[in-house]
Short mmCIF file of C-alpha atoms in Angstrom, two decimals:
data_model
loop_
_atom_site.label_atom_id
_atom_site.label_comp_id
_atom_site.label_asym_id
_atom_site.label_seq_id
_atom_site.Cartn_x
_atom_site.Cartn_y
_atom_site.Cartn_z
CA MET A 1 1.48 -45.11 -3.75
CA ASP A 2 0.55 -44.60 -7.54
CA TYR A 3 -2.93 -43.28 -6.05
CA VAL A 4 -0.82 -41.09 -3.73
CA ILE A 5 1.43 -39.29 -5.61
CA GLN A 6 -1.37 -38.46 -8.50
CA THR A 7 -3.15 -36.88 -5.59
CA ILE A 8 -0.40 -34.91 -3.57
CA ILE A 9 -0.22 -33.76 -7.83
CA SER A 10 -3.59 -33.24 -7.78
CA ALA A 11 -3.25 -31.20 -5.17
CA LEU A 12 -0.54 -28.87 -6.06
CA SER A 13 -2.77 -28.20 -8.90
CA PHE A 14 -5.78 -27.09 -7.41
CA GLY A 15 -3.14 -25.11 -4.80
CA SER A 16 -1.13 -23.44 -7.46
CA PHE A 17 -4.76 -21.99 -8.74
CA TYR A 18 -5.97 -20.77 -6.17
CA ALA A 19 -2.55 -19.25 -4.81
CA LEU A 20 -2.63 -17.60 -8.83
CA GLY A 21 -6.34 -15.87 -7.85
CA ALA A 22 -5.33 -15.42 -4.13
CA LEU A 23 -2.51 -13.32 -5.41
CA GLY A 24 -4.25 -11.54 -7.65
CA ILE A 25 -7.00 -10.39 -4.64
CA GLY A 26 -4.21 -10.09 -2.81
CA LEU A 27 -2.05 -6.86 -5.03
CA LEU A 28 -5.52 -4.74 -5.12
CA PHE A 29 -6.23 -4.97 -1.92
CA SER A 30 -2.20 -4.45 -0.74
CA VAL A 31 -2.15 -1.55 -2.40
CA LEU A 32 -6.25 -0.18 -2.37
CA ARG A 33 -7.68 -1.87 0.60
CA LEU A 34 -10.16 -3.20 -2.32
CA ILE A 35 -11.28 -7.05 -2.03
CA ASN A 36 -12.34 -7.37 -5.86
CA PHE A 37 -15.21 -9.75 -5.61
CA ALA A 38 -15.47 -8.70 -9.59
CA HIS A 39 -12.23 -10.74 -9.71
CA GLY A 40 -13.34 -13.78 -10.86
CA ASP A 41 -16.21 -12.06 -13.52
CA PHE A 42 -12.47 -11.26 -15.04
CA ILE A 43 -11.85 -14.32 -15.94
CA THR A 44 -15.47 -15.44 -16.97
CA VAL A 45 -15.11 -12.13 -19.22
CA GLY A 46 -11.55 -13.55 -20.75
CA GLY A 47 -13.02 -16.95 -21.46
CA PHE A 48 -15.80 -15.07 -23.12
CA ALA A 49 -13.44 -13.36 -25.51
CA LEU A 50 -12.48 -16.31 -27.14
CA ILE A 51 -15.76 -16.88 -28.93
CA VAL A 52 -17.28 -14.75 -31.35
CA PRO A 53 -20.13 -12.59 -29.78
CA SER A 54 -23.51 -14.02 -31.33
CA SER A 55 -26.15 -15.78 -28.68
CA ALA A 56 -25.90 -19.35 -30.76
CA VAL A 57 -25.56 -22.79 -29.05
CA VAL A 58 -23.01 -23.78 -30.71
CA ALA A 59 -19.68 -21.43 -30.09
CA THR A 60 -17.70 -20.33 -32.83
CA MET A 61 -14.18 -19.68 -31.95
CA ALA A 62 -12.80 -16.33 -32.52
CA ILE A 63 -9.45 -15.40 -31.04
CA GLY A 64 -10.09 -19.01 -29.34
CA SER A 65 -8.59 -19.91 -33.19
CA PHE A 66 -5.28 -17.97 -33.11
CA HIS A 67 -2.06 -18.97 -32.88
CA PRO A 68 -1.37 -20.27 -29.12
CA ALA A 69 0.94 -17.47 -28.61
CA LEU A 70 -1.21 -14.65 -30.46
CA LEU A 71 -3.82 -16.57 -27.94
CA LEU A 72 -2.66 -15.51 -24.93
CA VAL A 73 -1.18 -12.44 -25.49
CA CYS A 74 -4.82 -11.53 -26.51
CA ILE A 75 -6.62 -12.59 -23.79
CA VAL A 76 -4.26 -11.70 -21.30
CA ALA A 77 -4.40 -7.95 -22.75
CA ILE A 78 -7.93 -8.29 -22.57
CA VAL A 79 -8.43 -9.15 -19.57
CA VAL A 80 -5.88 -6.41 -18.26
CA LEU A 81 -7.78 -3.82 -20.16
CA LEU A 82 -10.73 -4.67 -18.55
CA ALA A 83 -9.26 -4.67 -15.07
CA LEU A 84 -8.13 -1.00 -15.60
CA VAL A 85 -11.06 0.61 -17.26
CA SER A 86 -12.92 -1.08 -14.20
CA TYR A 87 -10.43 1.00 -11.94
CA PHE A 88 -10.49 3.75 -13.75
CA LEU A 89 -14.72 4.10 -14.31
CA VAL A 90 -15.95 2.35 -11.64
CA PHE A 91 -12.96 1.95 -8.20
CA GLN A 92 -11.57 5.20 -8.48
CA HIS A 93 -14.46 6.98 -7.52
CA VAL A 94 -14.63 4.77 -4.89
CA GLN A 95 -11.15 4.33 -3.96
CA ASN A 96 -11.14 7.20 -0.39
CA ALA A 97 -14.70 5.24 0.93
CA SER A 98 -14.91 2.56 3.52
CA PRO A 99 -13.81 -0.71 2.81
CA ALA A 100 -16.82 -2.07 2.88
CA THR A 101 -18.37 0.28 0.64
CA MET A 102 -15.59 -0.57 -2.33
CA MET A 103 -16.59 -4.45 -1.95
CA ILE A 104 -20.01 -3.80 -2.59
CA VAL A 105 -19.31 -1.54 -5.50
CA SER A 106 -17.21 -4.74 -7.01
CA PHE A 107 -20.40 -7.00 -6.11
CA ALA A 108 -22.17 -4.56 -8.65
CA LEU A 109 -19.30 -4.46 -11.15
CA GLY A 110 -19.31 -8.50 -10.97
CA TYR A 111 -23.03 -8.75 -11.74
CA THR A 112 -22.86 -6.18 -14.54
CA LEU A 113 -20.39 -8.04 -15.83
CA GLN A 114 -22.32 -11.36 -15.72
CA ASN A 115 -25.58 -9.76 -16.95
CA VAL A 116 -23.67 -8.18 -20.24
CA ILE A 117 -22.29 -11.60 -21.22
CA VAL A 118 -26.17 -13.13 -20.86
CA MET A 119 -27.26 -10.57 -23.00
CA ILE A 120 -24.14 -10.82 -26.03
CA TYR A 121 -23.45 -14.47 -25.21
CA GLY A 122 -27.20 -15.65 -23.78
CA GLY A 123 -27.28 -17.62 -20.19
CA ARG A 124 -26.57 -21.04 -21.86
CA PRO A 125 -23.13 -23.16 -21.02
CA LYS A 126 -20.91 -23.20 -24.72
CA ALA A 127 -18.20 -25.66 -24.95
CA VAL A 128 -15.12 -24.27 -26.25
CA ASN A 129 -11.97 -26.29 -26.89
CA ILE A 130 -8.83 -24.72 -26.22
CA PHE A 131 -5.35 -26.35 -25.75
CA PRO A 132 -6.26 -29.96 -26.05
CA GLU A 133 -3.15 -31.51 -26.32
CA LEU A 134 -2.89 -30.03 -22.45
CA THR A 135 -5.87 -32.21 -21.34
CA GLY A 136 -4.39 -35.56 -22.26
CA GLN A 137 -2.25 -37.95 -20.30
CA VAL A 138 1.53 -37.86 -19.33
CA GLN A 139 3.04 -40.78 -18.38
CA LEU A 140 5.82 -40.23 -15.72
CA SER A 141 6.39 -43.72 -14.22
CA ASP A 142 4.75 -47.22 -14.09
CA GLY A 143 1.26 -46.80 -13.34
CA VAL A 144 1.42 -43.06 -12.88
CA SER A 145 -0.05 -41.04 -15.27
CA VAL A 146 -1.68 -37.38 -15.07
CA GLN A 147 -2.92 -34.70 -16.83
CA ILE A 148 -0.47 -32.80 -18.67
CA LEU A 149 -3.13 -29.29 -18.15
CA GLN A 150 -1.91 -30.12 -13.86
CA LEU A 151 1.67 -29.75 -14.23
CA VAL A 152 1.74 -26.55 -16.52
CA ILE A 153 -0.30 -25.35 -14.00
CA ILE A 154 1.87 -26.05 -11.42
CA ALA A 155 4.77 -24.63 -13.33
CA VAL A 156 3.32 -21.76 -14.84
CA THR A 157 1.90 -20.63 -11.10
CA TRP A 158 6.24 -21.06 -10.30
CA VAL A 159 7.10 -18.97 -13.30
CA LEU A 160 4.79 -16.43 -12.41
CA LEU A 161 5.44 -16.32 -8.32
CA ILE A 162 9.07 -15.97 -9.07
CA ALA A 163 8.71 -13.55 -12.08
CA LEU A 164 6.81 -11.34 -9.50
CA VAL A 165 8.72 -11.88 -6.80
CA LEU A 166 11.71 -10.71 -8.97
CA PHE A 167 9.36 -7.64 -9.69
CA LEU A 168 8.68 -6.17 -6.31
CA ARG A 169 12.27 -6.93 -4.54
CA ARG A 170 14.56 -5.99 -7.75
CA THR A 171 12.59 -2.80 -9.77
CA GLN A 172 12.17 0.66 -8.97
CA VAL A 173 8.50 0.86 -9.67
CA GLY A 174 8.26 -2.96 -7.36
CA ILE A 175 9.91 -1.58 -4.34
CA GLN A 176 7.51 1.64 -5.06
CA MET A 177 4.60 -0.78 -5.31
CA ARG A 178 5.79 -2.93 -1.73
CA ALA A 179 6.62 0.53 0.12
CA ALA A 180 2.76 1.79 -0.68
CA ALA A 181 1.40 -1.25 -0.03
CA GLU A 182 2.86 -1.14 3.72
CA ASP A 183 2.06 2.33 4.10
CA PHE A 184 0.26 4.88 1.15
CA ARG A 185 0.38 7.85 2.75
CA MET A 186 4.15 7.70 3.43
CA ALA A 187 4.89 6.44 -0.17
CA ARG A 188 3.03 9.17 -1.33
CA MET A 189 4.45 12.02 0.44
CA LEU A 190 7.70 10.87 -0.87
CA GLY A 191 6.80 11.07 -4.37
CA VAL A 192 5.00 7.88 -5.40
CA ASN A 193 2.94 8.61 -7.84
CA GLY A 194 -0.60 6.54 -5.85
CA LYS A 195 -2.96 6.55 -8.85
CA ASN A 196 0.17 5.29 -10.87
CA VAL A 197 0.80 2.45 -8.18
CA ILE A 198 -2.29 1.16 -7.74
CA ALA A 199 -3.29 1.16 -12.12
CA LEU A 200 -0.20 -0.75 -12.02
CA ALA A 201 -1.80 -3.43 -9.29
CA PHE A 202 -4.84 -3.22 -11.68
CA ILE A 203 -2.70 -4.18 -14.73
CA LEU A 204 -0.71 -7.63 -12.65
CA SER A 205 -4.30 -8.79 -11.34
CA GLY A 206 -5.87 -7.83 -14.89
CA GLY A 207 -2.65 -10.80 -16.22
CA LEU A 208 -3.11 -12.59 -13.93
CA ALA A 209 -6.74 -13.52 -13.92
CA GLY A 210 -6.18 -13.30 -17.87
CA ILE A 211 -3.64 -16.42 -17.33
CA MET A 212 -5.91 -18.48 -15.60
CA THR A 213 -8.72 -17.56 -18.00
CA LEU A 214 -6.42 -20.17 -20.26
CA LEU A 215 -5.69 -22.28 -17.29
CA PHE A 216 -9.61 -22.85 -16.32
CA VAL A 217 -11.15 -22.90 -19.57
CA THR A 218 -8.67 -25.90 -20.64
CA GLN A 219 -10.02 -27.76 -17.74
CA THR A 220 -12.96 -27.27 -18.00
CA GLY A 221 -14.07 -27.09 -21.74
CA VAL A 222 -17.27 -24.94 -20.86
CA LEU A 223 -17.81 -21.01 -20.42
CA THR A 224 -20.81 -20.14 -18.41
CA PHE A 225 -21.59 -16.36 -17.44
CA ARG A 226 -21.24 -17.42 -13.52
CA MET A 227 -18.23 -19.91 -13.77
CA GLY A 228 -16.19 -17.05 -11.95
CA VAL A 229 -18.04 -17.55 -8.86
CA PRO A 230 -17.88 -20.26 -7.78
CA ILE A 231 -13.67 -20.32 -8.16
CA MET A 232 -13.63 -16.42 -6.48
CA LEU A 233 -14.91 -17.39 -3.23
CA PHE A 234 -11.82 -19.90 -3.10
CA PHE A 235 -9.71 -17.37 -4.15
CA PHE A 236 -11.68 -14.92 -1.16
CA ILE A 237 -11.38 -18.02 1.35
CA ALA A 238 -7.57 -18.19 0.46
CA THR A 239 -6.82 -14.95 0.93
CA VAL A 240 -8.64 -14.72 3.81
CA ILE A 241 -6.86 -17.90 5.70
CA GLY A 242 -3.49 -16.12 4.28
CA GLY A 243 -4.20 -13.12 5.99
CA MET A 244 -5.34 -9.83 4.16
CA GLY A 245 -2.84 -7.97 2.54
CA SER A 246 0.36 -10.45 2.64
CA LEU A 247 1.22 -11.39 -1.22
CA VAL A 248 3.33 -14.74 0.81
CA GLY A 249 -0.47 -15.21 3.03
CA ALA A 250 -2.41 -15.55 -0.58
CA VAL A 251 0.48 -18.19 -1.72
CA VAL A 252 0.39 -20.18 1.60
CA GLY A 253 -3.78 -19.13 1.42
CA GLY A 254 -3.89 -20.60 -1.71
CA TYR A 255 -2.28 -23.92 -1.53
CA SER A 256 -4.06 -24.57 2.10
CA VAL A 257 -7.05 -24.73 0.32
CA GLY A 258 -6.20 -26.42 -3.10
CA ILE A 259 -4.58 -29.04 -0.77
CA VAL A 260 -6.87 -29.55 1.68
CA SER A 261 -9.60 -29.94 -0.97
CA VAL A 262 -8.11 -32.31 -3.04
CA VAL A 263 -7.07 -34.29 0.27
CA LEU A 264 -10.33 -34.62 1.92
CA SER A 265 -11.77 -35.05 -1.69
CA ALA A 266 -9.32 -38.44 -1.93
CA ILE A 267 -10.22 -39.42 2.33
CA LEU A 268 -13.45 -38.92 3.14
CA PRO A 269 -15.96 -42.09 2.76
CA GLU A 270 -17.62 -42.17 -0.50
CA GLU A 271 -20.95 -41.29 1.09
CA LEU A 272 -19.84 -37.78 2.46
CA ARG A 273 -17.37 -36.79 -0.63
CA GLY A 274 -20.81 -34.32 -1.69
CA PHE A 275 -19.98 -32.22 1.48
CA ARG A 276 -16.53 -31.58 0.57
CA ASP A 277 -17.00 -28.01 0.30
CA ALA A 278 -18.92 -28.04 3.37
CA CYS A 279 -15.86 -29.62 4.97
CA VAL A 280 -13.42 -26.77 3.30
CA PHE A 281 -15.47 -24.54 5.07
CA ILE A 282 -15.61 -26.03 8.45
CA LEU A 283 -11.63 -26.17 8.48
CA VAL A 284 -11.67 -22.63 7.49
CA ILE A 285 -13.35 -21.68 9.97
CA ILE A 286 -11.50 -23.08 12.22
CA VAL A 287 -8.62 -21.54 11.50
CA LEU A 288 -9.70 -18.37 11.78
CA LEU A 289 -10.86 -18.73 14.89
CA ALA A 290 -7.37 -19.67 16.19
CA ARG A 291 -6.04 -16.88 14.14
CA PRO A 292 -7.83 -14.20 13.15
CA GLN A 293 -5.31 -12.17 11.08
CA GLY A 294 -4.84 -15.08 8.84
CA LEU A 295 -1.54 -17.08 8.84
CA VAL A 296 0.31 -14.57 7.78
CA LEU A 297 0.80 -11.78 9.76
CA THR A 298 0.92 -8.55 8.26
CA LYS A 299 1.85 -5.06 9.48
CA ALA A 300 -1.17 -3.55 7.61
CA ALA A 301 -3.65 -6.28 8.74
CA LYS A 302 -1.79 -5.37 12.55
CA GLU A 303 -2.67 -2.13 11.95
CA ARG A 304 -6.43 -2.45 11.25
CA VAL A 305 -7.41 -4.51 14.53
CA MET B 1 8.37 33.68 1.88
CA LEU B 2 9.04 30.65 0.91
CA LEU B 3 6.19 29.00 2.65
CA ASP B 4 2.96 30.94 3.49
CA VAL B 5 0.12 29.29 5.31
CA ASP B 6 -2.63 31.90 4.72
CA ASN B 7 -5.96 31.83 6.72
CA ILE B 8 -6.89 27.48 6.33
CA THR B 9 -9.42 25.76 7.74
CA VAL B 10 -9.40 22.39 8.11
CA HIS B 11 -12.40 20.25 9.19
CA TYR B 12 -12.74 16.45 9.95
CA GLY B 13 -16.08 16.10 8.31
CA ARG B 14 -17.50 18.78 10.92
CA LEU B 15 -15.39 19.66 13.17
CA ALA B 16 -13.23 22.36 12.30
CA ALA B 17 -9.95 20.89 13.48
CA LEU B 18 -8.07 24.65 11.87
CA ARG B 19 -9.75 27.64 12.56
CA GLY B 20 -8.18 30.27 10.23
CA ILE B 21 -4.56 29.79 11.08
CA SER B 22 -1.71 31.39 9.20
CA VAL B 23 2.25 30.41 9.06
CA THR B 24 4.41 31.55 7.03
CA VAL B 25 8.38 30.48 6.91
CA GLU B 26 11.22 31.95 5.34
CA GLU B 27 14.07 30.80 3.52
CA GLY B 28 16.42 29.13 5.46
CA GLU B 29 14.74 29.62 8.98
CA ILE B 30 14.02 27.67 11.45
CA VAL B 31 10.62 27.89 12.44
CA CYS B 32 8.66 25.99 15.54
CA VAL B 33 5.16 25.51 16.11
CA VAL B 34 4.47 24.10 19.28
CA GLY B 35 1.21 23.33 21.73
CA PRO B 36 -0.21 20.82 23.30
CA ASN B 37 -2.21 17.80 22.30
CA GLY B 38 -5.11 17.88 19.96
CA ALA B 39 -4.12 21.28 19.08
CA GLY B 40 -4.01 21.09 15.26
CA LYS B 41 -0.41 20.49 15.11
CA SER B 42 -0.43 17.70 12.73
CA THR B 43 -3.31 19.00 10.88
CA THR B 44 -1.44 22.06 10.05
CA LEU B 45 1.86 19.79 8.24
CA LEU B 46 -1.18 17.13 6.60
CA ALA B 47 -2.79 20.06 5.54
CA ILE B 48 0.18 21.69 3.53
CA SER B 49 1.56 18.24 3.05
CA GLY B 50 -1.67 17.48 0.57
CA VAL B 51 -3.18 14.73 2.61
CA LEU B 52 -5.43 17.41 3.89
CA HIS B 53 -7.61 19.82 1.63
CA PRO B 54 -8.11 23.01 3.37
CA THR B 55 -12.33 23.97 3.05
CA ASP B 56 -10.89 27.47 3.17
CA GLY B 57 -7.50 29.66 2.85
CA ALA B 58 -4.96 29.48 0.82
CA VAL B 59 -1.06 27.73 1.26
CA THR B 60 1.52 28.94 -1.40
CA PHE B 61 4.72 27.18 -1.53
CA ASP B 62 6.98 29.74 -3.92
CA GLY B 63 4.80 31.87 -5.36
CA LYS B 64 2.10 28.54 -6.11
CA ASN B 65 -0.81 27.53 -4.57
CA ILE B 66 -0.18 24.10 -3.35
CA ALA B 67 -3.81 23.72 -1.52
CA GLY B 68 -5.96 21.03 -2.99
CA MET B 69 -2.43 19.58 -4.27
CA SER B 70 -2.16 15.91 -4.18
CA PRO B 71 1.00 14.71 -1.99
CA GLU B 72 2.58 13.05 -5.13
CA ALA B 73 2.61 16.59 -6.19
CA VAL B 74 3.76 18.31 -2.93
CA ALA B 75 6.39 16.01 -2.51
CA ARG B 76 7.34 16.66 -6.03
CA ALA B 77 6.99 21.01 -5.65
CA GLY B 78 9.46 20.61 -2.91
CA ILE B 79 8.44 20.24 0.34
CA SER B 80 9.34 16.60 2.34
CA GLN B 81 7.73 15.61 5.28
CA VAL B 82 8.65 13.42 8.56
CA PRO B 83 5.36 12.77 9.68
CA GLU B 84 4.58 11.88 13.63
CA GLY B 85 5.17 8.21 14.44
CA ARG B 86 8.12 7.99 11.74
CA HIS B 87 6.66 5.60 8.97
CA VAL B 88 9.32 3.41 7.96
CA PHE B 89 8.65 1.08 5.05
CA THR B 90 9.61 -1.90 7.74
CA THR B 91 9.78 -4.29 5.01
CA LEU B 92 12.48 -2.58 2.66
CA ASN B 93 15.79 -2.35 3.96
CA VAL B 94 17.47 1.04 5.29
CA GLU B 95 18.42 1.64 1.31
CA GLU B 96 15.81 0.84 -0.39
CA ASN B 97 14.07 3.07 1.89
CA LEU B 98 16.56 5.82 1.80
CA ARG B 99 16.68 5.55 -1.96
CA ILE B 100 12.82 5.66 -2.71
CA GLY B 101 12.10 9.37 -2.40
CA THR B 102 15.13 9.82 -5.46
CA ARG B 103 12.77 8.97 -7.98
CA MET B 104 11.17 11.71 -8.57
CA ARG B 105 14.24 14.00 -8.84
CA LYS B 106 15.34 15.42 -12.36
CA ASP B 107 19.32 16.14 -10.76
CA ARG B 108 20.15 12.22 -11.61
CA ALA B 109 23.56 13.30 -11.10
CA GLU B 110 22.94 14.22 -7.48
CA ILE B 111 21.57 11.28 -6.45
CA GLU B 112 25.12 9.19 -5.73
CA LYS B 113 26.61 12.30 -3.58
CA ASP B 114 24.24 13.18 -1.13
CA TYR B 115 23.01 9.14 -0.61
CA LYS B 116 26.93 9.22 0.15
CA ARG B 117 26.86 12.21 2.02
CA VAL B 118 23.70 10.81 4.15
CA LEU B 119 25.37 7.90 5.03
CA GLU B 120 28.17 10.13 6.06
CA LEU B 121 25.28 12.05 8.78
CA PHE B 122 24.26 8.82 9.63
CA PRO B 123 27.22 6.40 10.12
CA VAL B 124 24.77 3.66 11.66
CA LEU B 125 22.68 3.76 8.62
CA ALA B 126 25.96 2.89 5.82
CA GLU B 127 26.34 -0.01 8.03
CA ARG B 128 22.70 -1.62 7.88
CA ARG B 129 22.19 -0.63 4.99
CA ARG B 130 20.52 -4.39 3.77
CA GLN B 131 18.59 -4.57 6.88
CA PRO B 132 15.06 -4.18 6.96
CA ALA B 133 14.23 -1.20 8.36
CA GLY B 134 12.00 -2.95 10.63
CA LYS B 135 14.57 -3.84 12.80
CA LEU B 136 15.84 -0.57 13.49
CA SER B 137 15.17 0.84 16.54
CA GLY B 138 13.60 3.92 17.34
CA GLY B 139 16.57 6.33 17.21
CA GLU B 140 17.76 5.02 13.56
CA GLN B 141 14.55 5.15 12.40
CA GLN B 142 14.04 8.15 13.65
CA MET B 143 17.79 9.12 11.42
CA LEU B 144 16.32 6.73 8.86
CA VAL B 145 13.38 9.08 7.85
CA ILE B 146 15.10 12.32 8.39
CA GLY B 147 17.88 11.03 5.95
CA ARG B 148 15.24 9.98 3.90
CA ALA B 149 13.29 13.15 3.89
CA LEU B 150 16.88 14.83 2.69
CA LEU B 151 17.49 12.56 -0.20
CA THR B 152 14.09 13.92 -1.77
CA SER B 153 16.21 17.28 -2.23
CA PRO B 154 13.61 19.53 -0.64
CA ARG B 155 13.36 23.16 -0.09
CA ILE B 156 11.86 22.89 3.34
CA MET B 157 11.52 19.91 5.37
CA THR B 158 8.49 19.52 7.63
CA ILE B 159 9.03 17.20 10.86
CA ASP B 160 6.24 16.03 12.76
CA GLU B 161 7.77 15.82 16.89
CA PRO B 162 10.95 14.81 16.43
CA SER B 163 11.46 13.77 19.69
CA LEU B 164 8.61 11.62 20.17
CA GLY B 165 9.34 8.43 21.84
CA LEU B 166 13.09 8.90 21.63
CA ALA B 167 15.35 8.96 24.70
CA PRO B 168 16.65 12.27 25.56
CA ASN B 169 19.95 11.83 24.44
CA LEU B 170 18.59 10.65 21.15
CA VAL B 171 16.26 14.00 20.80
CA ASP B 172 19.60 15.79 21.02
CA ARG B 173 21.59 14.19 18.93
CA VAL B 174 18.19 14.77 16.04
CA TYR B 175 18.29 18.19 16.59
CA GLU B 176 21.85 18.66 16.87
CA VAL B 177 21.85 16.94 13.36
CA LEU B 178 18.37 19.41 12.38
CA LEU B 179 20.60 22.74 12.89
CA GLU B 180 23.77 21.40 11.76
CA LEU B 181 22.04 20.25 8.55
CA ARG B 182 20.57 24.50 8.42
CA ARG B 183 23.94 25.57 8.96
CA ASN B 184 25.65 23.46 6.56
CA ARG B 185 22.94 23.61 3.38
CA GLY B 186 20.80 26.28 4.47
CA LEU B 187 17.76 23.80 5.10
CA THR B 188 14.77 25.34 5.69
CA LEU B 189 12.89 23.38 9.02
CA LEU B 190 9.25 23.30 10.13
CA ILE B 191 9.45 22.03 13.11
CA VAL B 192 5.63 20.54 15.00
CA GLU B 193 6.98 19.79 18.81
CA GLN B 194 5.01 19.65 21.69
CA SER B 195 8.21 20.88 24.19
CA SER B 196 8.21 24.76 24.01
CA GLU B 197 11.30 24.65 25.55
CA ARG B 198 13.20 22.54 22.96
CA ALA B 199 11.29 24.57 20.27
CA LEU B 200 12.40 27.52 22.21
CA LYS B 201 16.32 26.61 22.04
CA ALA B 202 16.39 25.19 18.53
CA ALA B 203 13.71 27.97 16.63
CA ASP B 204 14.04 31.13 14.96
CA ARG B 205 10.45 32.00 15.22
CA LEU B 206 7.85 30.34 17.23
CA TYR B 207 4.14 29.35 16.71
CA VAL B 208 1.84 28.45 19.89
CA LEU B 209 -1.43 26.77 18.81
CA ARG B 210 -3.95 25.62 20.88
CA SER B 211 -7.60 24.57 20.19
CA GLY B 212 -6.97 25.00 16.32
CA GLU B 213 -6.40 29.07 16.65
CA ILE B 214 -2.55 30.54 16.92
CA GLN B 215 -2.27 31.80 20.19
CA LEU B 216 0.89 33.84 19.99
CA GLU B 217 3.70 34.18 17.31
CA GLY B 218 6.92 35.87 17.71
CA LYS B 219 10.89 35.77 17.59
CA ALA B 220 12.53 32.71 19.62
CA ALA B 221 14.30 35.74 21.43
CA ASP B 222 11.58 37.45 22.38
CA LEU B 223 10.20 34.12 23.56
CA GLN B 224 12.91 33.10 26.38
CA ASP B 225 11.90 33.40 29.35
CA GLY B 226 9.09 31.23 28.35
CA LYS B 227 6.19 32.72 30.21
CA ARG B 228 4.05 33.93 27.58
CA VAL B 229 4.91 30.95 25.73
CA ARG B 230 3.47 28.80 28.56
CA GLN B 231 0.32 31.05 28.96
CA ALA B 232 -0.76 30.86 25.31
CA TYR B 233 0.12 27.24 25.60
CA PHE B 234 -2.20 26.48 28.71
CA GLY B 235 -4.47 29.33 28.37
CA PHE B 236 -4.29 30.06 31.76
CA GLU B 237 -2.05 32.05 33.85
CA GLU B 238 0.68 30.31 35.62
CA GLY B 239 0.67 29.35 39.37
CA VAL B 240 -3.89 30.20 39.02
CA THR B 241 -4.67 26.53 38.88
CA HIS B 242 -3.71 23.19 38.65
CA GLU B 243 -1.40 21.75 41.32
CA GLY B 244 2.08 20.47 40.57
CA GLU B 245 4.22 20.76 37.89
CA VAL B 246 3.15 20.13 34.11
CA ASP B 247 5.94 18.78 32.17
CA PHE B 248 6.57 20.92 29.26
#
């Protein structure tokens, strides 16, 4: 029983993390038809922003040594800025190109960011330690103890989800964004400023990436220049499974992928555990064969088929 | 002259969809552009609204050149387009749909009055204010997009095929509303229509567009017998070819 509760919490925390990532991808896709493969690298850049730029083996904390609240604001601001700059410098110039072209551009941006990091910080992994108090365990009941960070990830995700839903449903700007996501051209013909909506999507997506940076680095305690790549793959899969262009789908997809991976590592026999990701991907293929448009169907997806 | 489309050419890739067409609309006028499928009618409206940019020619609105401006800038200038296929935001509710175009208006005080007037004009929308627009019937959606365009407080409204996919009695109702708006508010209208019969009934002036060129233009009053319009529309003499009736 204790093991089950621990597994459930672990699954929810993984799922939450992937859901946040998939939301970051989905927000941009819904207004721009861009699958931003640099999203994972935005997270990486946020991580390296914690330390003093140098190729020294031992990392010296810069922003990482700030007061937690200030640290949070600084890192989120930096990643938001990065997302905005990448819109105005890069994606804006290809926004009328095909989705495939935009996706390739995002790969190029991602590799560029990775190589800039290698140039400044060197290619070796660096240990960092932020929010050490979160990596401790908390006793839920007799025999059941979980990592505080896992609970934090779940809580942060739900706060952000509720905030995002309120923003999209209750504010004028949020409603404009939903309109633009459904029918970009019509929204513009009603005076909705297309550029502003896209810029806002980059801000929100970057903000999510910034927060995820902190969660992720707290968890791993290591910075590597490629650390955004494998998680980006899972975000992408979560977005596709959930249904491209649907934010609900992104959340559903994120939780599905997270929960399935954790459950698989809990139930797979010892000798198969190394193949957990392969098993996840096989399930992904099966889901997509059964529902090519993803689990949650949107009007935008319907139109493209 | 409120709107002056002067000799514009529009390309889709290398293909010319419009070859030097000119359309003018005076303040308070109802102008119809009719023509068969693929004539370039929708392209004309999209070129006016800034979705497509003419490769040649000029579009002047109220003395200002608007060719090359973005769709949102054109909308802010006072041209409201109701495009083909209705385009309601299905996940937004009826009220959100109606109000989305009011964000760009500067006359804040007038918005609530206009909103009430639109609901009076379309009582069915008032009843279903909180429902997602995707749940409305085709006719109701057409009312919604017209109401939504009205709420932007446009100087001119362009409508692409208001009768598309609607039952004949609903089409009558749509045209009734449009004529009423002109009568009561002096709304200027540029309507694209496939049915020249409808156009002859509603319009002050008429353009017949075929193969990306204007074939005929004139006052509706002068074209009422329909013969010249039909000829321009189809591009051949009546009774010369094709068996059976062509429905138009």
